[in-house]
mmCIF file of C-alpha atoms and ligand atoms in Angstrom:
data_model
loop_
_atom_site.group_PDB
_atom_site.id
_atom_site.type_symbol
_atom_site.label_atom_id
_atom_site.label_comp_id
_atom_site.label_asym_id
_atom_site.label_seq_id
_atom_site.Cartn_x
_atom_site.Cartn_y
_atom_site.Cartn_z
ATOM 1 C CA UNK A 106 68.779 -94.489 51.592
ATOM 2 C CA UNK A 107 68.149 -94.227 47.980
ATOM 3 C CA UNK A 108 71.551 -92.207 45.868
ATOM 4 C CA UNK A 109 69.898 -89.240 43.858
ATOM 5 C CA UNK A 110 68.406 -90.275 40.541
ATOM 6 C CA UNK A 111 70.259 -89.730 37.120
ATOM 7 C CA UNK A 112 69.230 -86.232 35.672
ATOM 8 C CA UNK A 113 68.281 -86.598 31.543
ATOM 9 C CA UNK A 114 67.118 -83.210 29.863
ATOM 10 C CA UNK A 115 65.614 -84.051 26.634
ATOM 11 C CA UNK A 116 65.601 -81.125 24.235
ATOM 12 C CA UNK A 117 63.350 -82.284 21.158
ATOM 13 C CA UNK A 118 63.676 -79.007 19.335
ATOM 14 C CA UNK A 119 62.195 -78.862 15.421
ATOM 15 C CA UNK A 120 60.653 -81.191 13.077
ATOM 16 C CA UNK A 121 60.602 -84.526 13.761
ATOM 17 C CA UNK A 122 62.951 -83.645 16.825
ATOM 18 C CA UNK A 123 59.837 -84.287 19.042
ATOM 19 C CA UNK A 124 58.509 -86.898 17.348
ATOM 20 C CA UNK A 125 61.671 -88.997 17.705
ATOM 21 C CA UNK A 126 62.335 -87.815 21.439
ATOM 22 C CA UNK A 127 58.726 -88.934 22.366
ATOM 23 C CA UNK A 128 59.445 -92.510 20.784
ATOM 24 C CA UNK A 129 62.188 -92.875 23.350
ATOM 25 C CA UNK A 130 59.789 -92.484 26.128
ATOM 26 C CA UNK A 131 58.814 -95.981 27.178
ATOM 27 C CA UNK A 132 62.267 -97.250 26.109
ATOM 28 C CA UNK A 133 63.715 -94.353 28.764
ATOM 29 C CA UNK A 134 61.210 -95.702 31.476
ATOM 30 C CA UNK A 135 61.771 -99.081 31.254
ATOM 31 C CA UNK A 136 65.365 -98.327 31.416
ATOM 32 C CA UNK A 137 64.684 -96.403 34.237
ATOM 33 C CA UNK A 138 62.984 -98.932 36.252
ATOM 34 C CA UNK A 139 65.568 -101.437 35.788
ATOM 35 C CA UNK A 140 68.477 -99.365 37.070
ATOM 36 C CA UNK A 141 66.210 -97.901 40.192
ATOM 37 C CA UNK A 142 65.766 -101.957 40.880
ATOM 38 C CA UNK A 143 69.648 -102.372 40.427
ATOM 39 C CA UNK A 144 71.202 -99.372 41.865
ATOM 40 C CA UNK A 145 68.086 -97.256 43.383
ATOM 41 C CA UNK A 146 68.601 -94.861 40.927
ATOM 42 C CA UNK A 147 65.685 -93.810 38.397
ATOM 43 C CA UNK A 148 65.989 -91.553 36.306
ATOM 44 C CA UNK A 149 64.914 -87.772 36.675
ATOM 45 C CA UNK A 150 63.688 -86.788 32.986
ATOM 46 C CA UNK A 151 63.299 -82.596 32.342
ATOM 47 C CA UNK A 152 62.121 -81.408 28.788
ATOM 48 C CA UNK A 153 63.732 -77.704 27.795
ATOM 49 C CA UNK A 154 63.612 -76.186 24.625
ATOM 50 C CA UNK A 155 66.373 -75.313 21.868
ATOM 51 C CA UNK A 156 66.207 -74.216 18.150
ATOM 52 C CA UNK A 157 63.645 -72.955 16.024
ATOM 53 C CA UNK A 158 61.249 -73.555 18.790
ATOM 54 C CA UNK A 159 63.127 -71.846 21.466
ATOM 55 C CA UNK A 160 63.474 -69.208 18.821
ATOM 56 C CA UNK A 161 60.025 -68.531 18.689
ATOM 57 C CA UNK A 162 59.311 -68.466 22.393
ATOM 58 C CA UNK A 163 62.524 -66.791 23.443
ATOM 59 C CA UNK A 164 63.661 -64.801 20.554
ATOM 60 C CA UNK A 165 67.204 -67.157 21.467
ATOM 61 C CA UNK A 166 67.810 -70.624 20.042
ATOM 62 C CA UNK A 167 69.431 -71.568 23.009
ATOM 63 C CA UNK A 168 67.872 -69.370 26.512
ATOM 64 C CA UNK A 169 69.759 -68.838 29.055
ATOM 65 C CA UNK A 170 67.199 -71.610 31.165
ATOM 66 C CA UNK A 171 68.052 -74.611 28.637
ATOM 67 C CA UNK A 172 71.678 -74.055 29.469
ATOM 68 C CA UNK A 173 70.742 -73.800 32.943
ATOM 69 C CA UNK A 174 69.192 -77.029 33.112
ATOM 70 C CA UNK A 175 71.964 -78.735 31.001
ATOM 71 C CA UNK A 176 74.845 -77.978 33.044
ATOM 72 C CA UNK A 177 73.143 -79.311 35.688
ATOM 73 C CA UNK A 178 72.184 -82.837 34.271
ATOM 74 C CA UNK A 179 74.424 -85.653 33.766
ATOM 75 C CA UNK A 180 72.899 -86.238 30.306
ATOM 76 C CA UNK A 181 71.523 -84.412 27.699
ATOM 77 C CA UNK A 182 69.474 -85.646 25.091
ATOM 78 C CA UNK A 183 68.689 -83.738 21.881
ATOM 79 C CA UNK A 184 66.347 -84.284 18.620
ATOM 80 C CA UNK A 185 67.366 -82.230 15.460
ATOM 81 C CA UNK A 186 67.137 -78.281 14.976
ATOM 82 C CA UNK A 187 66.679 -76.208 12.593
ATOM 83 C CA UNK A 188 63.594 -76.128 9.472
ATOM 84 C CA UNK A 189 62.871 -73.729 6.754
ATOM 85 C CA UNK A 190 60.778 -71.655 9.198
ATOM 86 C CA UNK A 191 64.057 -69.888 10.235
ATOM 87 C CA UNK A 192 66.396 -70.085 7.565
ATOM 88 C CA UNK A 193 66.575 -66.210 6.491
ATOM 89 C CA UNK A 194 67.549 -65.121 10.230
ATOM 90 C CA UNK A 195 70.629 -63.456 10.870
ATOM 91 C CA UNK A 196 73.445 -66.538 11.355
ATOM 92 C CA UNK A 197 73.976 -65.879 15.855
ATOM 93 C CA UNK A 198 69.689 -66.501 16.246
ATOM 94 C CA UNK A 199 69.466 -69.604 13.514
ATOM 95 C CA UNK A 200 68.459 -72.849 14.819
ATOM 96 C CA UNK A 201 71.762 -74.334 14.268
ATOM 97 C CA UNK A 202 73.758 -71.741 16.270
ATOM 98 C CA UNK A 203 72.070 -72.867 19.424
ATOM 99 C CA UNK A 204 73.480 -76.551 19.130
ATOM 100 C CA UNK A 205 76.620 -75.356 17.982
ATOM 101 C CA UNK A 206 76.556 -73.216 21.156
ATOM 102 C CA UNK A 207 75.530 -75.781 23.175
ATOM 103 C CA UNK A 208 78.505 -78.201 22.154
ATOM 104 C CA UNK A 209 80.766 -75.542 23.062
ATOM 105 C CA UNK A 210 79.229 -74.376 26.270
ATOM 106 C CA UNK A 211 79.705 -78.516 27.850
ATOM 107 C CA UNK A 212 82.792 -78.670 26.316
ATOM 108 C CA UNK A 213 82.150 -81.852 24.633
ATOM 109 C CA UNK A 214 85.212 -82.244 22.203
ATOM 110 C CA UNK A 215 84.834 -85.581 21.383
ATOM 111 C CA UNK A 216 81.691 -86.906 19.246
ATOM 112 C CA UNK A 217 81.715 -90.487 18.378
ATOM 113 C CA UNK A 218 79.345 -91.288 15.439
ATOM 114 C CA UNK A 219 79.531 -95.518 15.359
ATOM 115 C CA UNK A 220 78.107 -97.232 11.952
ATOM 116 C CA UNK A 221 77.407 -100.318 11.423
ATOM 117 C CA UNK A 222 74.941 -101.935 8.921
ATOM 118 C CA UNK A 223 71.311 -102.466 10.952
ATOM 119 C CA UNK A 224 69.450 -105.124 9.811
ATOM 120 C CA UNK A 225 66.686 -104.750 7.016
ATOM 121 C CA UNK A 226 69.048 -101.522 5.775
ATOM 122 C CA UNK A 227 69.612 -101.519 2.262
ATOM 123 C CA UNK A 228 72.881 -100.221 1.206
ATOM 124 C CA UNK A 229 73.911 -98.803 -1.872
ATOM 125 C CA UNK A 230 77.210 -100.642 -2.034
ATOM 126 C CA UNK A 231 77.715 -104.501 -2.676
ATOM 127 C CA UNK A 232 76.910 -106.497 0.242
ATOM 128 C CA UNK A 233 79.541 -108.201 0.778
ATOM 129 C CA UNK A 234 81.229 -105.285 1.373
ATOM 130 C CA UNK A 235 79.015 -103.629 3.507
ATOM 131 C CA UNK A 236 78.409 -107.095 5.603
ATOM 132 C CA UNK A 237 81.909 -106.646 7.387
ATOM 133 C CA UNK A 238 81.333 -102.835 7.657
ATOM 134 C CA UNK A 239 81.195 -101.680 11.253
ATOM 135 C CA UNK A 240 83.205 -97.967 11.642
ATOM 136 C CA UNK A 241 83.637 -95.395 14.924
ATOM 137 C CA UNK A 242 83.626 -92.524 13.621
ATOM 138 C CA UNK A 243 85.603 -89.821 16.240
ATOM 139 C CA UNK A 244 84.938 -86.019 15.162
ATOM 140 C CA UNK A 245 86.824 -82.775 16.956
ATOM 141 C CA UNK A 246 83.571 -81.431 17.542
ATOM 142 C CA UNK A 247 84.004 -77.930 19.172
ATOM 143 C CA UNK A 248 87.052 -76.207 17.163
ATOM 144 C CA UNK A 249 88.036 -75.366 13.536
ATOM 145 C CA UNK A 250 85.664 -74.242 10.880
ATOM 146 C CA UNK A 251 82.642 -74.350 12.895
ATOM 147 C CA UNK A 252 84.437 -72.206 15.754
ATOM 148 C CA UNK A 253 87.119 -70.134 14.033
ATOM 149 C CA UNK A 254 87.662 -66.452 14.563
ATOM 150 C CA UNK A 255 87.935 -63.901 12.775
ATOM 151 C CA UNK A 256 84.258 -64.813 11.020
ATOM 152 C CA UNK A 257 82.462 -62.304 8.947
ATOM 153 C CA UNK A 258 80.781 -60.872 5.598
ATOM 154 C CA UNK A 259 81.420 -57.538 4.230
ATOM 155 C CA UNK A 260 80.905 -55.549 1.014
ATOM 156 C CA UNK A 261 84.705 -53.959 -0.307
ATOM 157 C CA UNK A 262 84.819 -51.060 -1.610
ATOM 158 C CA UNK A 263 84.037 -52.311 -4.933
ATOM 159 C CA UNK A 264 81.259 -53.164 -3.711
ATOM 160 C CA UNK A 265 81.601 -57.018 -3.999
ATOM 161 C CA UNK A 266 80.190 -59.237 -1.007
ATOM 162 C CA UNK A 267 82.843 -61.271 0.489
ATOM 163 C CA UNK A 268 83.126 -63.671 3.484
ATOM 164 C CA UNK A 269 85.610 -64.532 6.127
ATOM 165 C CA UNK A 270 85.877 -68.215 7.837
ATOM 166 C CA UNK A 271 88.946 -69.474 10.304
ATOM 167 C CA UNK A 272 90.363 -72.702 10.900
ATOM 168 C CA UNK A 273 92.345 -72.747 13.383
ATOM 169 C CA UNK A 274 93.290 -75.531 16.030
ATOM 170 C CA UNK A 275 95.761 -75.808 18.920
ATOM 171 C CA UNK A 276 97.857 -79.115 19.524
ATOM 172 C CA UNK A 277 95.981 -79.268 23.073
ATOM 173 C CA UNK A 278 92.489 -79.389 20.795
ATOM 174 C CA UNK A 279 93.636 -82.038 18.699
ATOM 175 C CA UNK A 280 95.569 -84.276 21.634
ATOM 176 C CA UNK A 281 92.399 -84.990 23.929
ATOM 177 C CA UNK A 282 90.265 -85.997 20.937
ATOM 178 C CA UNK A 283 93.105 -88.200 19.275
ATOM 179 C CA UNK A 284 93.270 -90.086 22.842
ATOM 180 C CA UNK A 285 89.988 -90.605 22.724
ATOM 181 C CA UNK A 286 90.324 -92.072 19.184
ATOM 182 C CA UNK A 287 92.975 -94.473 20.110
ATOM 183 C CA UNK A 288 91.584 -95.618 23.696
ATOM 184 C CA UNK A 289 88.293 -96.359 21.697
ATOM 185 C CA UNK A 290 90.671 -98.463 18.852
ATOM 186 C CA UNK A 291 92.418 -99.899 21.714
ATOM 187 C CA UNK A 292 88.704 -101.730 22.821
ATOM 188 C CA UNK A 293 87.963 -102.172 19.125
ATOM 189 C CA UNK A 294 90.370 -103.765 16.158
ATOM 190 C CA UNK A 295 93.207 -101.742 17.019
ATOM 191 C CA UNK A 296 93.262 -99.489 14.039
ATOM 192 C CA UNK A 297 93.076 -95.454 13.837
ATOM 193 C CA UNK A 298 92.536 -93.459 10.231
ATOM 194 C CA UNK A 299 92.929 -90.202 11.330
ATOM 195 C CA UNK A 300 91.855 -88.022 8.180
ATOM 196 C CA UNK A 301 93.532 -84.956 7.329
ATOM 197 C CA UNK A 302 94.218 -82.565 4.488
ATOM 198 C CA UNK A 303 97.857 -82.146 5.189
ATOM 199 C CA UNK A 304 98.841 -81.579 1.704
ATOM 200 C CA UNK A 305 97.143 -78.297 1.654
ATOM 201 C CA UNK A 306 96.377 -76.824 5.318
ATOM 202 C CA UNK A 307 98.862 -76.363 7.993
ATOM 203 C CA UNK A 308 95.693 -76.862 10.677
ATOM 204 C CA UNK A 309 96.107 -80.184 8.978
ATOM 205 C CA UNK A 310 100.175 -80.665 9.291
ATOM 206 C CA UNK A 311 99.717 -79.709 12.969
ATOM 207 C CA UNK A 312 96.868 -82.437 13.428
ATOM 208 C CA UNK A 313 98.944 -85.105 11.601
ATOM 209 C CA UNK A 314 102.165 -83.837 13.686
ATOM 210 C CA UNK A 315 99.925 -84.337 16.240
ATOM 211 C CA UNK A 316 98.259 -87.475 16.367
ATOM 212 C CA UNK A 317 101.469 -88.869 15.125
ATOM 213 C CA UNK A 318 102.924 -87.936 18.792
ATOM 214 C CA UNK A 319 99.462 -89.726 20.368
ATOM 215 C CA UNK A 320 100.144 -92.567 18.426
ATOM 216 C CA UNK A 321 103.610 -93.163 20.486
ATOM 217 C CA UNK A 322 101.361 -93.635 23.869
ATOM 218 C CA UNK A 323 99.442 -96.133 21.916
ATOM 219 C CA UNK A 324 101.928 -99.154 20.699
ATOM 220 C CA UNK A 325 99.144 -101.274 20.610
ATOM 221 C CA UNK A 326 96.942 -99.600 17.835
ATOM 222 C CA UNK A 327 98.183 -99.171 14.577
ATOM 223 C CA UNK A 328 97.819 -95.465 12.743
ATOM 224 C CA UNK A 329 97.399 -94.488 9.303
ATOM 225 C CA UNK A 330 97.011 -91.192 8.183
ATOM 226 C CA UNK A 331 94.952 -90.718 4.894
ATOM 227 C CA UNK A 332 93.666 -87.540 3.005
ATOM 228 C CA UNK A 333 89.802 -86.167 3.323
ATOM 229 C CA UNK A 334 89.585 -86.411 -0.763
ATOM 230 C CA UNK A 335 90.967 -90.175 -0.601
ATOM 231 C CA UNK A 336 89.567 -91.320 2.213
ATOM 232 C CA UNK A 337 85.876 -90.608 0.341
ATOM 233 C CA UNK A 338 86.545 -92.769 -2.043
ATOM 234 C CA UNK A 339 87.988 -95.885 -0.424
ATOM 235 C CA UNK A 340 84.967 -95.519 1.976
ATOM 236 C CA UNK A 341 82.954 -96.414 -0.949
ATOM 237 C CA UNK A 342 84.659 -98.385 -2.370
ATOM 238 C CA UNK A 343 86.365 -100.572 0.890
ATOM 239 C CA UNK A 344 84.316 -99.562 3.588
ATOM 240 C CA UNK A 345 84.875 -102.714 5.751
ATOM 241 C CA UNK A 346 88.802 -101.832 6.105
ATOM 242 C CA UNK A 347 88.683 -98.983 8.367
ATOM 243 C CA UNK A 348 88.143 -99.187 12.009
ATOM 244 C CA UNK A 349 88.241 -95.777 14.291
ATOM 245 C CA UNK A 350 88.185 -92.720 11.749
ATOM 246 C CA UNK A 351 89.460 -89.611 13.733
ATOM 247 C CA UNK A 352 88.749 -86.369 12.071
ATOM 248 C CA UNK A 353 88.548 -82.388 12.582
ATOM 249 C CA UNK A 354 84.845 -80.686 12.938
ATOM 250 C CA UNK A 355 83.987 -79.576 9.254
ATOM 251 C CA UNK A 356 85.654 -83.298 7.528
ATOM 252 C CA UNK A 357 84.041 -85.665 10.485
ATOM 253 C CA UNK A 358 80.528 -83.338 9.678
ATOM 254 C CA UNK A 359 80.455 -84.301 6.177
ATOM 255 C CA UNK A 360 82.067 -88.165 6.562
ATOM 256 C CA UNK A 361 79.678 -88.776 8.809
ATOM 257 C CA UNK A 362 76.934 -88.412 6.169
ATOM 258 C CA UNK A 363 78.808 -90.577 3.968
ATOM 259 C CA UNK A 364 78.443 -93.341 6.860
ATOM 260 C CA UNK A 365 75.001 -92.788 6.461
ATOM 261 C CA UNK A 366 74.705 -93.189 2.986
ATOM 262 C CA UNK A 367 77.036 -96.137 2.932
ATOM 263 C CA UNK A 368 74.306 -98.229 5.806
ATOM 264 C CA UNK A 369 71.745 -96.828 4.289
ATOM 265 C CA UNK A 370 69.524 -95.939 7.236
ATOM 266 C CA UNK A 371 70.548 -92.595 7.952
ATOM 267 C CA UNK A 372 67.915 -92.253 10.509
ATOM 268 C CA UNK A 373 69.478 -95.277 12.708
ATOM 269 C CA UNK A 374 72.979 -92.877 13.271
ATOM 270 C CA UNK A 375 73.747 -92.112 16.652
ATOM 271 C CA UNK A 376 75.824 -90.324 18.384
ATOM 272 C CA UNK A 377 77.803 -89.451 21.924
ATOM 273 C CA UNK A 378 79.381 -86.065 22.222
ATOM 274 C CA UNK A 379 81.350 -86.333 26.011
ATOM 275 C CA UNK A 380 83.641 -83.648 27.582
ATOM 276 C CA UNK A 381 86.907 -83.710 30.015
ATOM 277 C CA UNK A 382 83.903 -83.247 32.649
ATOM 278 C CA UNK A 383 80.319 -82.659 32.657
ATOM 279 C CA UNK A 384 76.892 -83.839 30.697
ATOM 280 C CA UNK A 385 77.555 -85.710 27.874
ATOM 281 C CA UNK A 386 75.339 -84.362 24.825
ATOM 282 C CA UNK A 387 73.891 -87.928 23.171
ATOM 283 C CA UNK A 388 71.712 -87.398 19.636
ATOM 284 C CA UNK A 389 70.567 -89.031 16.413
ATOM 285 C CA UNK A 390 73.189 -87.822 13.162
ATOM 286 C CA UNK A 391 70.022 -87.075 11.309
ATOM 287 C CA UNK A 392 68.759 -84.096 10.631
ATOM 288 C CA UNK A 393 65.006 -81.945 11.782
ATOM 289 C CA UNK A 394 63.433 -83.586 8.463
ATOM 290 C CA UNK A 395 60.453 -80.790 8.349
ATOM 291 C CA UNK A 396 59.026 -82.783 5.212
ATOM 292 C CA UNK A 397 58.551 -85.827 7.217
ATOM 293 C CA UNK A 398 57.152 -83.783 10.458
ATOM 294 C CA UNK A 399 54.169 -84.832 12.216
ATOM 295 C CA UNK A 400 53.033 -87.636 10.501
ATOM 296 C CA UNK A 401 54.291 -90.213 12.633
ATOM 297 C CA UNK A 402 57.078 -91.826 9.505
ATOM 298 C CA UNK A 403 60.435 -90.921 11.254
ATOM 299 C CA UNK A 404 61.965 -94.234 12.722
ATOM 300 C CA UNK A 405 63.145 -93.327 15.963
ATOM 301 C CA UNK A 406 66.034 -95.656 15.659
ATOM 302 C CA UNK A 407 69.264 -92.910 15.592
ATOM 303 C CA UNK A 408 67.356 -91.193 18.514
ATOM 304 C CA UNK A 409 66.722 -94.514 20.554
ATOM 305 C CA UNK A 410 70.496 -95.694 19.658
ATOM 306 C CA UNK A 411 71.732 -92.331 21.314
ATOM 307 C CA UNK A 412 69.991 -92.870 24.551
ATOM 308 C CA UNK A 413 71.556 -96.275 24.236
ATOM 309 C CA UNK A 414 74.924 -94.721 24.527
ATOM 310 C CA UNK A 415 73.940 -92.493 26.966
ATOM 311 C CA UNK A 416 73.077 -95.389 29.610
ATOM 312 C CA UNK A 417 76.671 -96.518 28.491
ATOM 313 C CA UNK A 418 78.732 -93.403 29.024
ATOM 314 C CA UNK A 419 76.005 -90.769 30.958
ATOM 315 C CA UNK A 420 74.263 -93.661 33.158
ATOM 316 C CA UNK A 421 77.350 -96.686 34.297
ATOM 317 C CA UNK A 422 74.777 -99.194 32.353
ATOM 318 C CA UNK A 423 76.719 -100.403 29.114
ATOM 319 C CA UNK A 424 74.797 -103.491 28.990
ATOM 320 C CA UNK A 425 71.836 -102.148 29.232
ATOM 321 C CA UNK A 426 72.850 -99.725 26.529
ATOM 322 C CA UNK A 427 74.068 -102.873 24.555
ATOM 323 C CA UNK A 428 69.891 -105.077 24.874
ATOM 324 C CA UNK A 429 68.677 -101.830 23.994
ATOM 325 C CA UNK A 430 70.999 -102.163 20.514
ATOM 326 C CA UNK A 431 69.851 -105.244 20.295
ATOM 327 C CA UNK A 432 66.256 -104.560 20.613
ATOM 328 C CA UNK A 433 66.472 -101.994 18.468
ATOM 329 C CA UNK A 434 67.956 -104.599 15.979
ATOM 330 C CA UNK A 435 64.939 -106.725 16.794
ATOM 331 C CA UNK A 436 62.164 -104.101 15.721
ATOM 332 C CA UNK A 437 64.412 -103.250 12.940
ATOM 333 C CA UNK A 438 64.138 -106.835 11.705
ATOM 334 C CA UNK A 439 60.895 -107.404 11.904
ATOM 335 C CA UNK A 440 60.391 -104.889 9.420
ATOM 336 C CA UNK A 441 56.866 -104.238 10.653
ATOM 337 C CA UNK A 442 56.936 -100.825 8.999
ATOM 338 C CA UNK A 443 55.752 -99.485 12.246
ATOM 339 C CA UNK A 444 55.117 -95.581 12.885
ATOM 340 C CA UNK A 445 57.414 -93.667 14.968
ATOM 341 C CA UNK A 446 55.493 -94.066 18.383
ATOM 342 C CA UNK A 447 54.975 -97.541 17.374
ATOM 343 C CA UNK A 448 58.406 -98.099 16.823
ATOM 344 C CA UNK A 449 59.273 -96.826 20.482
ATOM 345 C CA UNK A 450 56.704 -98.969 22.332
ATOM 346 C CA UNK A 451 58.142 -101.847 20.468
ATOM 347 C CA UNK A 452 61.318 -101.451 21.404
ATOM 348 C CA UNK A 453 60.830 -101.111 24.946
ATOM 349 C CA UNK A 454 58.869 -104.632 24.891
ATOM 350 C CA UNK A 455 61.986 -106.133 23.423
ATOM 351 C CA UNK A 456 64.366 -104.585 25.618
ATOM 352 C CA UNK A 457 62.300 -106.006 28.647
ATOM 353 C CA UNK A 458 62.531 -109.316 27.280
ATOM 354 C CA UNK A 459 66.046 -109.069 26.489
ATOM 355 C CA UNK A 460 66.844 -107.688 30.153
ATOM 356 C CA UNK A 461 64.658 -110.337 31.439
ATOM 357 C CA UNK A 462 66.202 -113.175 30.432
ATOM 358 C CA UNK A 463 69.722 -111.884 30.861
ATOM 359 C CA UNK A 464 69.686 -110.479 34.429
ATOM 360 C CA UNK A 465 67.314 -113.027 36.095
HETATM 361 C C1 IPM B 759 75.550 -82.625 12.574
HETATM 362 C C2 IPM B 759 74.780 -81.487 11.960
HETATM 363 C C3 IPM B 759 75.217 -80.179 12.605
HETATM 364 C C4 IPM B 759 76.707 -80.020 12.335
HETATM 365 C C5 IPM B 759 74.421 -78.949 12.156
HETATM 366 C C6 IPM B 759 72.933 -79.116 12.404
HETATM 367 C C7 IPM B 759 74.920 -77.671 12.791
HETATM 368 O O1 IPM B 759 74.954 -81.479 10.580
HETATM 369 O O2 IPM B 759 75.454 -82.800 13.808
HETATM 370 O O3 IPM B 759 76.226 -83.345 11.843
HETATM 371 O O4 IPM B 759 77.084 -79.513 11.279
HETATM 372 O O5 IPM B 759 77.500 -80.392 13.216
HETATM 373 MG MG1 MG B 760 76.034 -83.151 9.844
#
């Protein structure tokens, strides 16, 4: 008797969202067929719809059915939001607030944004540099900024428009995603920059206080703490010396673009979002792109790369998740300048080969 299949939503959303989501097709089936041969369990794909394009269907960027179905799967995979169609709604129905919801409704604290250089990426930074670079980035991904309340806009009575934002984080928030940091050194180099602005925000004191008292579980992985403003610039300028980076929301948001610029091959990001329990949320750092919609340009590699680490930490299947890296690597090489479906068939011809020769 046959265990139930794996449940993956895919939720392509705007721009090249679909685009990129189709491109993982064959990889998904071929991935599919080799853990139904190895465990007897395929997996179960459903499609829902989030963003801009559940905005203009549902009137809600994230309907009630979409969180339905994600609750229910053991993996969620998601393409970009958001596009200029729907930038002057109010802020709760914008594209972006149905992700945002979406993170918080799984609970999935912990995003983990790895970078490495791919091959055939050109960074902007020397090479030899960028040769040793290979960073996990960890981001608190469903408090501060992004989160905070009291949030609002009002005109005074003088008639000037102001704004209201909180940050605010409890040491509970900041504990589970600095273990996470350090158990993900501990199977790495060891090392843990946990970024902060502590010479300005308490939020930041408390997070420094905090990870500090991690730190003591954790004799094994060295800690340093470094400033946001700082950190920026040794990234640039020594990007091969950091390890784990652990950050809050709004700081890991914007480093993690800096990742990308430093590879250069933004679109190859990927990333894992994962929870105490429950789906893990798995998509590419890159954005909905709406000037590159539709015409088949996109490389599908951040989107491919996150269903890579969803077979790791969704589906039991790290090596699979690992030939899949590697055949991305192998497309990425060739340098074919293939389309975006192209891209995606290709990839799923190397990963057979790869799986071929390693598991017979
Ligand atoms: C990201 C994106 C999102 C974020 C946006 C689309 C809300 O920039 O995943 O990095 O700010 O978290
Ligand atoms: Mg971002």
């Amino acid at each position: 008797m046959g265990q139930r299949p794996w449940r993956l939503l895919l939720l392509p959303g705007d721009g090249i969202g679909p685009e990129v989501l189709a491109a993982v097709r064959p990889v998904l089936e071929r991935v599919s067929w080799e853990l139904e041969s190895r465990s007897g369990r395929r997996i179960d794909v459903q499609e829902a719809f989030i963003g801009g394009a559940a905005v203009d269907r549902y009137g809600t960027p994230l309907p009630e059915e979409t969180l339905r179905q994600a609750r229910s799967a053991d993996a969620v995979l998601l393409g970009a939001v958001g596009g200029p169609a729907w930038d002057r709604l109010e802020p709760e129905r914008r594209p972006e607030s149905g992700l945002l919801s979406l993170r918080r409704a799984l609970g999935v604290y912990a995003n983990l944004r790895p970078a490495r250089m791919l091959p055939g990426a050109h960074s902007p930074l020397r090479a030899d540099v960028t040769g040793r670079f290979d960073v996990l980035l960890v981001r608190e991904l469903t408090g501060g900024l992004y989160f905070g309340e009291p949030r609002r806009r009002w005109v005074g009575q003088d008639g000037r428009r102001a704004a209201l934002d909180t940050m605010a984080y409890d040491e509970e928030e900041i504990r589970r995603v600095a273990l996470v940091a350090f158990a993900a050194a501990r199977k790495r180099r060891g090392r843990v920059t946990s970024v902060d602005k502590a010479n300005v925000l308490a939020c930041s004191r408390l997070w420094r206080e905090v990870v500090t008292e991690v730190a003591a579980e954790y004799r094994d992985v060295s800690l340093d703490h470094q400033l946001v403003d700082s950190t920026t610039v040794h990234l640039v300028q020594h990007p091969e010396d950091y390890d784990v980076l652990l950050t809050e929301n709004l700081f890991g948001d914007i480093l993690s673009d800096l990742l990308g610029g430093i590879v250069g091959q933004f679109g190859a990001l990927a990333s894992a979002s994962l929870g105490a329990a429950g789906p893990g949320l798995f998509e590419p750092v890159h954005g909905s792109a709406p000037d590159l919609a539709g015409q088949d340009v996109a490389i599908p590699a951040g989107a491919i790369l996150s269903f890579a680490l969803a077979c790791r930490y969704a589906f039991g299947a790290p090596d699979l998740g690992q030939f899949l890296a590697e055949s991305v690597d192998d497309v990425l090489l060739e340098d074919a300048g293939l389309g975006t479906r192209a891209f995606g068939e290709r990839t799923a011809q190397r990963f057979r080969a790869r799986s071929q020769v390693a598991l017979t």
